[in-house]
XYZ file of C-alpha atoms in Angstrom:
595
model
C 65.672 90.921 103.937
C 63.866 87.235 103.279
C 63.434 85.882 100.158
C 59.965 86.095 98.525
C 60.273 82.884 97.162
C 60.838 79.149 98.419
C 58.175 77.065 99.976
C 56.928 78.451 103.587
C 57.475 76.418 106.497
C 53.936 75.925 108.793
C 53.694 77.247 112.160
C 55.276 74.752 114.477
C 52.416 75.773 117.318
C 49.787 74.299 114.641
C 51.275 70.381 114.475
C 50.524 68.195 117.461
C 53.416 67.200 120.238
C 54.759 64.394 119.441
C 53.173 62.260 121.963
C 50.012 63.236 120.811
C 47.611 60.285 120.028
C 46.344 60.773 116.291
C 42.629 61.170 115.654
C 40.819 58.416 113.981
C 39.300 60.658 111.047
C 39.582 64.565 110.189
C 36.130 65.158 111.880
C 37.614 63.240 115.134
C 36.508 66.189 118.309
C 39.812 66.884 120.099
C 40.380 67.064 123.566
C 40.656 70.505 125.216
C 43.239 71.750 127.561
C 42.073 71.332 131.131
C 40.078 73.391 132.748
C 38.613 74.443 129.577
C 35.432 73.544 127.731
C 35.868 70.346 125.037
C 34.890 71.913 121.879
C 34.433 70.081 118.822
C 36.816 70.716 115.623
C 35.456 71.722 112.368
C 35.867 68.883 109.891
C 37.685 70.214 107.065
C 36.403 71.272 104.345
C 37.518 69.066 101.539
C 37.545 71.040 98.600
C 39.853 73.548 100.887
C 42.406 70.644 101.780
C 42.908 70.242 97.876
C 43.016 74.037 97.380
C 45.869 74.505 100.292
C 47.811 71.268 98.636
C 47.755 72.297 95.116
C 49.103 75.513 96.305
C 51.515 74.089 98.841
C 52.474 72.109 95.407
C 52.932 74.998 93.369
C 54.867 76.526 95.648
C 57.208 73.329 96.204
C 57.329 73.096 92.624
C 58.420 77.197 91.691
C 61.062 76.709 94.615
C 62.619 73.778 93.212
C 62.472 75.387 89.643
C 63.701 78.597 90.585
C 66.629 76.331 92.474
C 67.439 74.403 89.276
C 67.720 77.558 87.152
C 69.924 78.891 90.352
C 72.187 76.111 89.930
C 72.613 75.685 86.169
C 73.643 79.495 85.619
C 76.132 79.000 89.273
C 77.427 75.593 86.937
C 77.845 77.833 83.648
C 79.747 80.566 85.739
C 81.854 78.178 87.876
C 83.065 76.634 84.615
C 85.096 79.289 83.638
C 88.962 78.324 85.158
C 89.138 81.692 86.518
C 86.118 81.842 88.120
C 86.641 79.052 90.322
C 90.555 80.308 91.210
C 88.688 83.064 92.177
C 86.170 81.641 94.103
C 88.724 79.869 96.034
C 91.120 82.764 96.522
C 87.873 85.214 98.057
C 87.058 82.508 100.318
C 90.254 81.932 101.890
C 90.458 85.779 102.370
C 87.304 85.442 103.927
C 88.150 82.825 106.432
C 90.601 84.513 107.619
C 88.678 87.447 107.847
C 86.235 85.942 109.889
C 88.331 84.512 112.176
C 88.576 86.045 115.569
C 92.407 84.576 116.260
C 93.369 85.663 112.418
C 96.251 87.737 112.871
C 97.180 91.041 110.086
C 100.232 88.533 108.592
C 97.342 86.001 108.044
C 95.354 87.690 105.600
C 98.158 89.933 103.508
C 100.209 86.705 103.175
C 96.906 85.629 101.213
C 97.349 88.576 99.372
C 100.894 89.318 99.071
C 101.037 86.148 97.160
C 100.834 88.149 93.578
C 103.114 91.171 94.091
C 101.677 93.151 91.075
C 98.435 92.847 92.586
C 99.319 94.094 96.004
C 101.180 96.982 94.387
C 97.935 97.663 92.866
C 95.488 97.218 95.745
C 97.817 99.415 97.891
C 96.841 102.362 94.976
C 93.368 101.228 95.238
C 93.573 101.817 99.191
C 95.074 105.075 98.800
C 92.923 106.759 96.312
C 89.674 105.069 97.487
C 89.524 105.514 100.962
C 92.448 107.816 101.900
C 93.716 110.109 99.381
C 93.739 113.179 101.726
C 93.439 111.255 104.908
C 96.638 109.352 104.090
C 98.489 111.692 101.301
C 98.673 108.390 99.226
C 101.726 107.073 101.976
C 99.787 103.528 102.781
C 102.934 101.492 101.747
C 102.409 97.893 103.457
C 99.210 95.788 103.534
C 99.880 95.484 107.522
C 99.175 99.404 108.025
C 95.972 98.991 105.385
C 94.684 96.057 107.214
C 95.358 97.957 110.465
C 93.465 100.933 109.058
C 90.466 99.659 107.098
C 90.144 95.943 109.055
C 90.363 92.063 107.828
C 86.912 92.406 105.651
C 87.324 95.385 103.882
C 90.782 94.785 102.746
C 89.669 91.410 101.657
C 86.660 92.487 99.378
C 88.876 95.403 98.292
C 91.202 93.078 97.426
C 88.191 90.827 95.500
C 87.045 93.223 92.942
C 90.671 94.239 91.890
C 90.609 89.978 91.507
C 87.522 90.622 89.199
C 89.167 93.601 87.495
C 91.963 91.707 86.593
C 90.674 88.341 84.612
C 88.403 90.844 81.820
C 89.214 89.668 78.939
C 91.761 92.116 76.448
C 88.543 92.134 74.418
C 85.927 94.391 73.019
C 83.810 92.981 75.538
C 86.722 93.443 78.183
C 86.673 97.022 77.589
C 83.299 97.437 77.645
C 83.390 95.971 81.218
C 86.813 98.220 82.494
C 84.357 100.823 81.778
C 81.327 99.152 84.115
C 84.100 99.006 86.193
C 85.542 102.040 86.666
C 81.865 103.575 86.665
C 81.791 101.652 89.803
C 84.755 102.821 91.193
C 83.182 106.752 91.097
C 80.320 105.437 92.773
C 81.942 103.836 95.107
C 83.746 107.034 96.155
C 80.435 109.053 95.408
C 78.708 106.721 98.295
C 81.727 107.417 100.313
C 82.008 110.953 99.914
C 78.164 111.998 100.165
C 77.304 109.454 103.200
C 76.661 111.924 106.431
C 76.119 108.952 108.781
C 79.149 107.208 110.663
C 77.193 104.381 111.223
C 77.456 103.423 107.884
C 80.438 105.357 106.503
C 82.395 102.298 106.756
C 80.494 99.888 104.677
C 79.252 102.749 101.561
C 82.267 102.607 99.745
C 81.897 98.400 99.284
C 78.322 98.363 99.069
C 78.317 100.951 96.441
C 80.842 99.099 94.330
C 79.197 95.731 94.717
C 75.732 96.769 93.795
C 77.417 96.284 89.989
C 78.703 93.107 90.822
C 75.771 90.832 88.953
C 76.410 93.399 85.832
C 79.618 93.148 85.801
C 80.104 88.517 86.279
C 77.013 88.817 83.736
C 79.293 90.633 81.338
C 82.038 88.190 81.540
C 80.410 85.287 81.780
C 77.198 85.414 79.397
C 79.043 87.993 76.907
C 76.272 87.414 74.354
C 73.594 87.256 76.145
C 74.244 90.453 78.306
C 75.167 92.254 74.222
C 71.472 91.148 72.791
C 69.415 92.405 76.110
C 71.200 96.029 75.765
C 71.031 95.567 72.124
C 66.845 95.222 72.815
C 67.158 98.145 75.133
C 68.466 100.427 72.882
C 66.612 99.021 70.055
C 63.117 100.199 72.138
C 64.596 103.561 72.326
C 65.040 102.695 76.624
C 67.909 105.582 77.982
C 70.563 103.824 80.477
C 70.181 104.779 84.020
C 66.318 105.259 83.068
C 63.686 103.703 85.300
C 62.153 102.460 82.631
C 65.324 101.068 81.350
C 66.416 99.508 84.686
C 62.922 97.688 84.892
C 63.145 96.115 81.382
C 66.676 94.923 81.809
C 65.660 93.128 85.029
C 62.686 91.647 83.399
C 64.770 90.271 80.556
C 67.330 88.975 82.714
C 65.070 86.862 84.382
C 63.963 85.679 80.745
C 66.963 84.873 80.012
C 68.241 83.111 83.049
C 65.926 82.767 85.666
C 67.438 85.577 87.883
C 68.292 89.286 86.945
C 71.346 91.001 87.215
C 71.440 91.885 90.696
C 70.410 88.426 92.093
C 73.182 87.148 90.073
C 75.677 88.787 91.678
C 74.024 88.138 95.229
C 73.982 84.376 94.329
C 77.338 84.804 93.954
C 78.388 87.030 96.922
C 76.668 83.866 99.069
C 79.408 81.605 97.103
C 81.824 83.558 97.985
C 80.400 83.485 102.019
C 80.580 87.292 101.440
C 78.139 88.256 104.741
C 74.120 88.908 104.933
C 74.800 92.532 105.815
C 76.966 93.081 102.340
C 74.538 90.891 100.138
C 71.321 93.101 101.574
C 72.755 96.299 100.384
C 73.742 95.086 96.743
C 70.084 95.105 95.752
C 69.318 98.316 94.628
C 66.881 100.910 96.574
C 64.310 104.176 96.230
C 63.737 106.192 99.168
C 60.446 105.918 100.304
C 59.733 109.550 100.064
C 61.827 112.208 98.000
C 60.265 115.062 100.648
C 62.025 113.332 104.255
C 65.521 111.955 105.124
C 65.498 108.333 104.291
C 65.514 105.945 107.783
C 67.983 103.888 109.734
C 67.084 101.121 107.641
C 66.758 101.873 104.218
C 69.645 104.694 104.158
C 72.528 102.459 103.075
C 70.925 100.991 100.140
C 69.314 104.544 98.932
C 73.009 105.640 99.123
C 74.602 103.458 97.463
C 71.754 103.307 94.744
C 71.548 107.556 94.148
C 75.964 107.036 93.986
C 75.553 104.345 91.426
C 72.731 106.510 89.373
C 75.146 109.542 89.885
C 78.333 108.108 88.540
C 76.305 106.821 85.434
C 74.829 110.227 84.590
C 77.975 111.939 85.147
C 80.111 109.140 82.887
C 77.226 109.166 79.865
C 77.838 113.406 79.763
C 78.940 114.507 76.201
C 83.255 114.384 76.445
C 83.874 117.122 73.978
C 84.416 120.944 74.774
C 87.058 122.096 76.967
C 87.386 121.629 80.451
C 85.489 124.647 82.015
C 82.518 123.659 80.258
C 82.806 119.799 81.095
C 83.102 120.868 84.548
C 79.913 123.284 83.590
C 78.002 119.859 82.475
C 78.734 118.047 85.372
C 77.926 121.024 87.732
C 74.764 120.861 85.443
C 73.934 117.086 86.484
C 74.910 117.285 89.750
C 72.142 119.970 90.704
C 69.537 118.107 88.938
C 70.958 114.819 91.461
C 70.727 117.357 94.559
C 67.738 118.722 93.525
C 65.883 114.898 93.634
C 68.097 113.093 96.133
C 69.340 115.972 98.971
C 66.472 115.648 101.413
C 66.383 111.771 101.312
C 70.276 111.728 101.763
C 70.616 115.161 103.787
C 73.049 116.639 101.066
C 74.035 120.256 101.094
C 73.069 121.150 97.092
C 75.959 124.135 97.737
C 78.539 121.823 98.837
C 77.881 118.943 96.530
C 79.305 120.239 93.386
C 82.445 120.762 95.018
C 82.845 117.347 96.586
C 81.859 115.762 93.092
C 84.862 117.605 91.315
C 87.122 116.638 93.961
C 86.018 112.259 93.487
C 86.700 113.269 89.853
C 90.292 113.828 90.590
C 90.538 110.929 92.593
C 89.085 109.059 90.347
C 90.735 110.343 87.381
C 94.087 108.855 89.314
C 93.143 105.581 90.137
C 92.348 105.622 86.330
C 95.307 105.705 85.641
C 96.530 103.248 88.127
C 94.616 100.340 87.336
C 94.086 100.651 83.677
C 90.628 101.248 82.966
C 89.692 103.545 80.843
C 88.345 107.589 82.209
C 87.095 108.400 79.115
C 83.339 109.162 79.481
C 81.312 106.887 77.872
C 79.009 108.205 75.201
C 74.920 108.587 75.665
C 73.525 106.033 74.101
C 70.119 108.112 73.498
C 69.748 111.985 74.096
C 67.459 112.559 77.438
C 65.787 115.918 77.756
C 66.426 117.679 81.540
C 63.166 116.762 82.980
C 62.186 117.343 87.112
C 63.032 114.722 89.549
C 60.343 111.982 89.264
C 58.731 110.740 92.287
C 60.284 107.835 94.145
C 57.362 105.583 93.096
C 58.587 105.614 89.381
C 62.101 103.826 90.493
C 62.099 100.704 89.252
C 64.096 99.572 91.807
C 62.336 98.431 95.159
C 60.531 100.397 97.114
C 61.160 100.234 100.821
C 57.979 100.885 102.917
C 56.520 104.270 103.788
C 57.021 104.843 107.489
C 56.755 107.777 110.034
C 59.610 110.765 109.429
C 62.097 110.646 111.507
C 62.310 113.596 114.225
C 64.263 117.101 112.714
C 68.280 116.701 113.456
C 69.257 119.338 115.318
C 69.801 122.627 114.254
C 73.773 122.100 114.067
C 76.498 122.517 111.570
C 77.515 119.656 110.303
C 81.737 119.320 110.480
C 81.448 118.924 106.478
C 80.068 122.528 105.992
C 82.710 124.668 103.799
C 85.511 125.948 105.292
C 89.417 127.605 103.918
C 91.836 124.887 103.642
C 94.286 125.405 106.613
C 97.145 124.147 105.710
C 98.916 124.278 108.803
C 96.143 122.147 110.302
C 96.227 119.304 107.494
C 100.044 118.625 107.953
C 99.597 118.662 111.713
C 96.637 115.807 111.130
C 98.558 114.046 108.689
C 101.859 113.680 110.723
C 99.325 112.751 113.863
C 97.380 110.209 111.786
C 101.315 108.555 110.739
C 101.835 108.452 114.829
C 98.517 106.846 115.461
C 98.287 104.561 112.841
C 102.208 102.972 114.139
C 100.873 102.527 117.668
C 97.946 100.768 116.148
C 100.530 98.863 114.644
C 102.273 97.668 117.640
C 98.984 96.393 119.643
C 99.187 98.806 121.646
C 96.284 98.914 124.577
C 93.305 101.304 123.839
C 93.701 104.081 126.701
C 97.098 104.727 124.720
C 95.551 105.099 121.897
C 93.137 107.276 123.573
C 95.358 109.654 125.047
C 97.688 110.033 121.874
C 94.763 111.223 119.732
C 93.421 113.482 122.487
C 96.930 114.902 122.663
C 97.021 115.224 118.820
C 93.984 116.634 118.565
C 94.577 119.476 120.749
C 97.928 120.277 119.529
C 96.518 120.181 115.482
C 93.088 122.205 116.157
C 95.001 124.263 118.913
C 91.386 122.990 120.970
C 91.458 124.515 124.898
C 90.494 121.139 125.763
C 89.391 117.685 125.023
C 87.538 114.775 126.555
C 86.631 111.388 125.777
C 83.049 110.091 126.819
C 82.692 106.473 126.943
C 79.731 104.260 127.224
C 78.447 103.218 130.197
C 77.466 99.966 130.769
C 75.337 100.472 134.080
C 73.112 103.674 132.232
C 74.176 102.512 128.834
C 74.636 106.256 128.241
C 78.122 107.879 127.817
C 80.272 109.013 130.203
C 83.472 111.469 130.199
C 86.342 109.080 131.088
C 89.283 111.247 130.710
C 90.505 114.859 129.212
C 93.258 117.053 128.074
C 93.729 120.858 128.831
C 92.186 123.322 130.275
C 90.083 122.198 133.170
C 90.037 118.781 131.068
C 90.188 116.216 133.987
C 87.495 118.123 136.320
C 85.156 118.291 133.701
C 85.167 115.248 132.349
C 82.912 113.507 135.167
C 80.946 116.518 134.657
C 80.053 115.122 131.030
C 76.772 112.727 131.053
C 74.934 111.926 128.178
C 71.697 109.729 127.874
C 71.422 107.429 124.420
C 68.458 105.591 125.578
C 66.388 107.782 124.795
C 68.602 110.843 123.616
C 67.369 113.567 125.969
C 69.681 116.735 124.182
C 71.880 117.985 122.080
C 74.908 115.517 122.303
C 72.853 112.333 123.111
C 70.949 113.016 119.288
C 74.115 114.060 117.802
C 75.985 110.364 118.809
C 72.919 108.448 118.458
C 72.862 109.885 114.680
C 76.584 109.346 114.274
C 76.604 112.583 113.701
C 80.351 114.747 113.318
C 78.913 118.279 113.968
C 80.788 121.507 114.577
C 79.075 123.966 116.762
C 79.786 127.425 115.903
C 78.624 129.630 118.390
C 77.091 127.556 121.092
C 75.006 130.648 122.330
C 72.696 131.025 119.092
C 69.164 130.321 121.272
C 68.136 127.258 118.985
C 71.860 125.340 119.816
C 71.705 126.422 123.506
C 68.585 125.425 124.433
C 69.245 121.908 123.129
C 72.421 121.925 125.183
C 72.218 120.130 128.818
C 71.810 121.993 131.699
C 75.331 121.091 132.603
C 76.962 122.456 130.088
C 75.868 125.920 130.297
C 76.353 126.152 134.171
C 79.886 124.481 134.138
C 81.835 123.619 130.706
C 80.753 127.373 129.031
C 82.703 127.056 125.770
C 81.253 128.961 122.655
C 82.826 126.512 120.063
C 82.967 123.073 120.083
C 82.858 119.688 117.820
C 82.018 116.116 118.256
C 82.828 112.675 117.029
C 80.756 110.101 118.021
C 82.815 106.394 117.658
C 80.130 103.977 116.388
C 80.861 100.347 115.301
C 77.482 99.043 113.604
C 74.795 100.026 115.652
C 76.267 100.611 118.580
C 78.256 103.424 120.122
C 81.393 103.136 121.826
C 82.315 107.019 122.802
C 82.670 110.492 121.563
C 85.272 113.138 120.824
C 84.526 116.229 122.214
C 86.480 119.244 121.757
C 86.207 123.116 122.363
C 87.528 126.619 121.928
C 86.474 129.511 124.625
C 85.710 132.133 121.535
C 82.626 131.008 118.810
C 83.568 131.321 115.496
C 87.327 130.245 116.595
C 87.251 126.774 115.143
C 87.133 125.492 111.434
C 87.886 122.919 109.669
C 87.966 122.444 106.058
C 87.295 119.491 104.076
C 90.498 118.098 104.035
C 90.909 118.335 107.827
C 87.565 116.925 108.405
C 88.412 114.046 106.870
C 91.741 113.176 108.475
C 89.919 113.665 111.548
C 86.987 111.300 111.085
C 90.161 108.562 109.803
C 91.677 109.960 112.869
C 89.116 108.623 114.846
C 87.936 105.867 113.004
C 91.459 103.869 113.843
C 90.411 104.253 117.991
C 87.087 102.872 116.602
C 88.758 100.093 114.965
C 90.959 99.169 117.553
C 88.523 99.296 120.307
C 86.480 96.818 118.061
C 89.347 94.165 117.509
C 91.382 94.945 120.620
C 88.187 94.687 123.103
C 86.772 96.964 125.392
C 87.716 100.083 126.123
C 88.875 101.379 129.592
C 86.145 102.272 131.437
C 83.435 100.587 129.614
């Protein structure tokens, strides 16, 4: 994303080389290249020249004013003591982050340094990221760093830094709340986002879009009071687009830069990356009636999680507890019925994985201190139909051409019983895995551990690993487990470049689909040729491993019978962290055998 300010730099092809003899006035014919025709050059026009460098001025000039402002507010924030302990504490985290040769003792010594805090960020970890995944048993910093990676622990570990200087004020509860309406969205993002590509990143992102709100709140206390004082004062609802408009607008009045650029200024201080400081601007899908694209589906998550968590928080608090959870069934169909085809939500299953962030997020509540209380409406708002994605007064990312139908599939998320049986089998396998992580151990270990576990905690008849290919750049089956496992793993060949079927769209998509019953005609004609003739199984699912943009491998496993295989919620999700620790250690242990 570039910055629509600043002065813009002229094309370099337009200034002479350097040994380039000057003409003697602006009229002066120049020399053509040879071989061509020497044609004379257009004196310029002077009233033009002084049109271009007034501009060029004005430009110069609103750059180096918007800079000052930039710098005077960055002075006023950085002269608060605990700012700048801050700032230096988030910046050694992130050098060692960065660093290639940083080792896991590195970065938690940085943290381990306030023992309260760790004991605090370890809850954090738990309830945020792996409350069924983990059980809540993440008891060291190593295993968290060894889980989640350098970055995230380190930005985790950055807004429990900001939690923790709020002031025991009026003001300092008013921003515990900001906070821990940040928190739900945070798990909101993580919860609803259907893309692995960018599972890893929605939980941060989410919580970050809040940062300028939240610095704003600390450090201009008065200032933030009198704009929500005029906000309420013109009737404006929070969470309105109207209302997010005007607040921007006076921001700007106020400072020079409105809440969200304030907290992007900031991020930069903090040499927080480009990829993190794109997706705290807020975002609109382009259309309400298509799934939002590649590029704009990060930021349109964590904006809709951020929206969500406000409307949810600002629901009247009295009655008793069926009919809160009434209201907030309430609120989250109006949400599904606006924001499931941009975000490819199921409206059945939403409600359900709402209630469950509630009790997550009723915990960590607790935990840290801020208060769960939901905070009352400021203004009634009618029930109204979803507006159209042209009244956000966030930006607007450009139209462009819908993206081609997923497959019909079923996604791994869809409903399911709990089983039980299956969740302790994935939990004691993810407590394995996550030890030989631990010890370094080399990635074709790792590999053949979580086949091994996978087969014994699904009961699967087989399973393979596909990795990518660096001659076809396609994936490749590399090795198996069970049934038939090893001779049909060659047999497995799937194009990315472009994705030709069924499993070649479903990794591409870093997409974690269960197939029911492989026969149904619309699954089996998507299926390659060589999977009907050869592999045969009714039942199968897939886990793609992406890192970024790229795709390392897949999971693939089966049963013989469709309809044999399901996995509930709870499962799914130890699974996908299952698999996200080979992703992880693939990307900071090198390649992976085969590739």
């Amino acid at each position: 994303m570039t910055s629509s300010s600043g002065t813009q730099e002229r094309d370099a092809d337009a200034l002479p080389p350097p040994d380039a003899e000057a003409p003697a006035d602006a009229g002066a014919a120049l020399e053509a290249a040879p071989g061509q025709e020497a044609e004379a050059a257009t004196a310029i026009d002077p009233e033009e020249a002084e049109r271009l460098a007034a501009q060029r001025e004005a430009e110069e000039k609103e750059a180096a004013e918007r800079e000052a402002r930039l710098q005077r507010l960055m002075q006023k924030i950085a002269a608060h003591a605990d700012f700048a302990s801050m700032k230096d504490s988030v910046r050694s985290m992130q050098k060692v982050s960065r660093s290639e040769k940083a080792h896991t003792r590195a970065l938690t010594g940085e943290i381990s340094n306030d023992i309260a805090m760790t004991g605090k960020l370890l809850r954090l970890v738990n309830a945020a990221f792996y409350s069924s995944a983990g059980g809540g048993s993440i008891t060291s910093m190593e295993r968290a760093v060894a889980l989640m990676g350098f970055q995230t622990i380190g930005m985790v570990a950055s807004s429990l830094m900001l939690f923790e200087r709020l002031p025991k004020t009026a003001d300092g509860n008013r921003l515990r709340q900001e906070f821990g309406r940040a928190q739900m969205a945070a798990l909101l993002a993580h919860e609803m986002c259907n893309s692995s590509k960018h599972i890893e990143g929605a939980y941060l992102n989410a919580l970050f879009q809040n940062l300028g709100s939240m610095l704003a709140g600390m450090h201009f206390a008065e200032d933030t009071a009198a704009i929500e004082a005029r906000l309420q004062a013109e009737g404006l609802v929070e969470g309105e687009p109207a209302w997010h408009d005007k607040r921007e607008k006076l921001a700007r009045q106020q400072w020079g830069l409105g809440f969200e650029e304030i907290g992007v200024e900031v991020a930069k201080s903090w040499g927080w990356p480009d990829s993190v400081r794109q997706t705290m601007r807020s975002l609109a899908p382009s259309s309400l009636e298509r799934p939002a694209g590649p590029e704009e589906y990060q930021r349109v998550l964590c904006t809709a999680a951020n929206r969500l968590a406000g409307d949810l928080l600002r629901l009247p608090g009295g009655g008793n507890a069926e009919e809160r959870a009434e209201a907030r069934k309430a609120c989250v169909d109006r949400f599904a019925a606006e924001m499931g085809v941009p975000l490819n939500l199921d409206p059945e299953v939403l409600p359900a994985v709402v209630e469950q962030v509630k009790l997550v997020w009723d915990d960590l509540a607790k935990a840290l201190g801020f208060d769960p209380v939901p905070v009352p409406a400021k203004a009634k708002t009618a029930e109204k139909a979803p507006e159209k994605a042209g009244s956000k007064p966030v930006e607007k990312a450009p139209a462009k051409p819908a993206p081609a139908p997923a497959p019909a599939a079923r996604p791994a998320a869809a409903p399911a019983p709990a089983n039980p049986v299956m969740a302790e089998a994935l939990s004691a396998a993810l407590e394995r895995v996550s030890e030989l992580v631990l010890s370094g151990a080399p990635a074709a270990k790792l590999l053949q551990l979580c086949m091994k576990e996978m087969q014994d905690a699904l009961q699967l008849q087989r399973v393979i690993v596909c990795l990518r290919d660096p001659a076809s750049g396609g994936l490749r089956g590399r090795m198996g487990m069970g049934d038939r496992a090893q001779e049909l793993a060659p047999v497995f060949d799937i194009p990315l470049k472009p994705p030709s079927e069924l499993f070649g769209l479903l990794c591409s998509k870093g997409a974690d689909t269960l197939i029911s019953d492989a026969s149904d005609p619309v699954i089996a004609q998507r299926l390659p040729p060589w999977y009907g003739k050869q592999v045969r199984a009714q039942t199968f699912v897939l886990l793609p491993m992406v890192a970024g943009d790229q795709v390392l491998g897949a999971f693939y496993g089966d049963q013989a019978v469709a309809g044999r295989l399901q996995i509930g919620e709870r499962e799914l999700r130890l699974l996908k962290t299952l698999r996200n620790q080979v992703v992880m250690a693939m990307r900071f242990g090198g390649a992976a055998p085969g590739s």
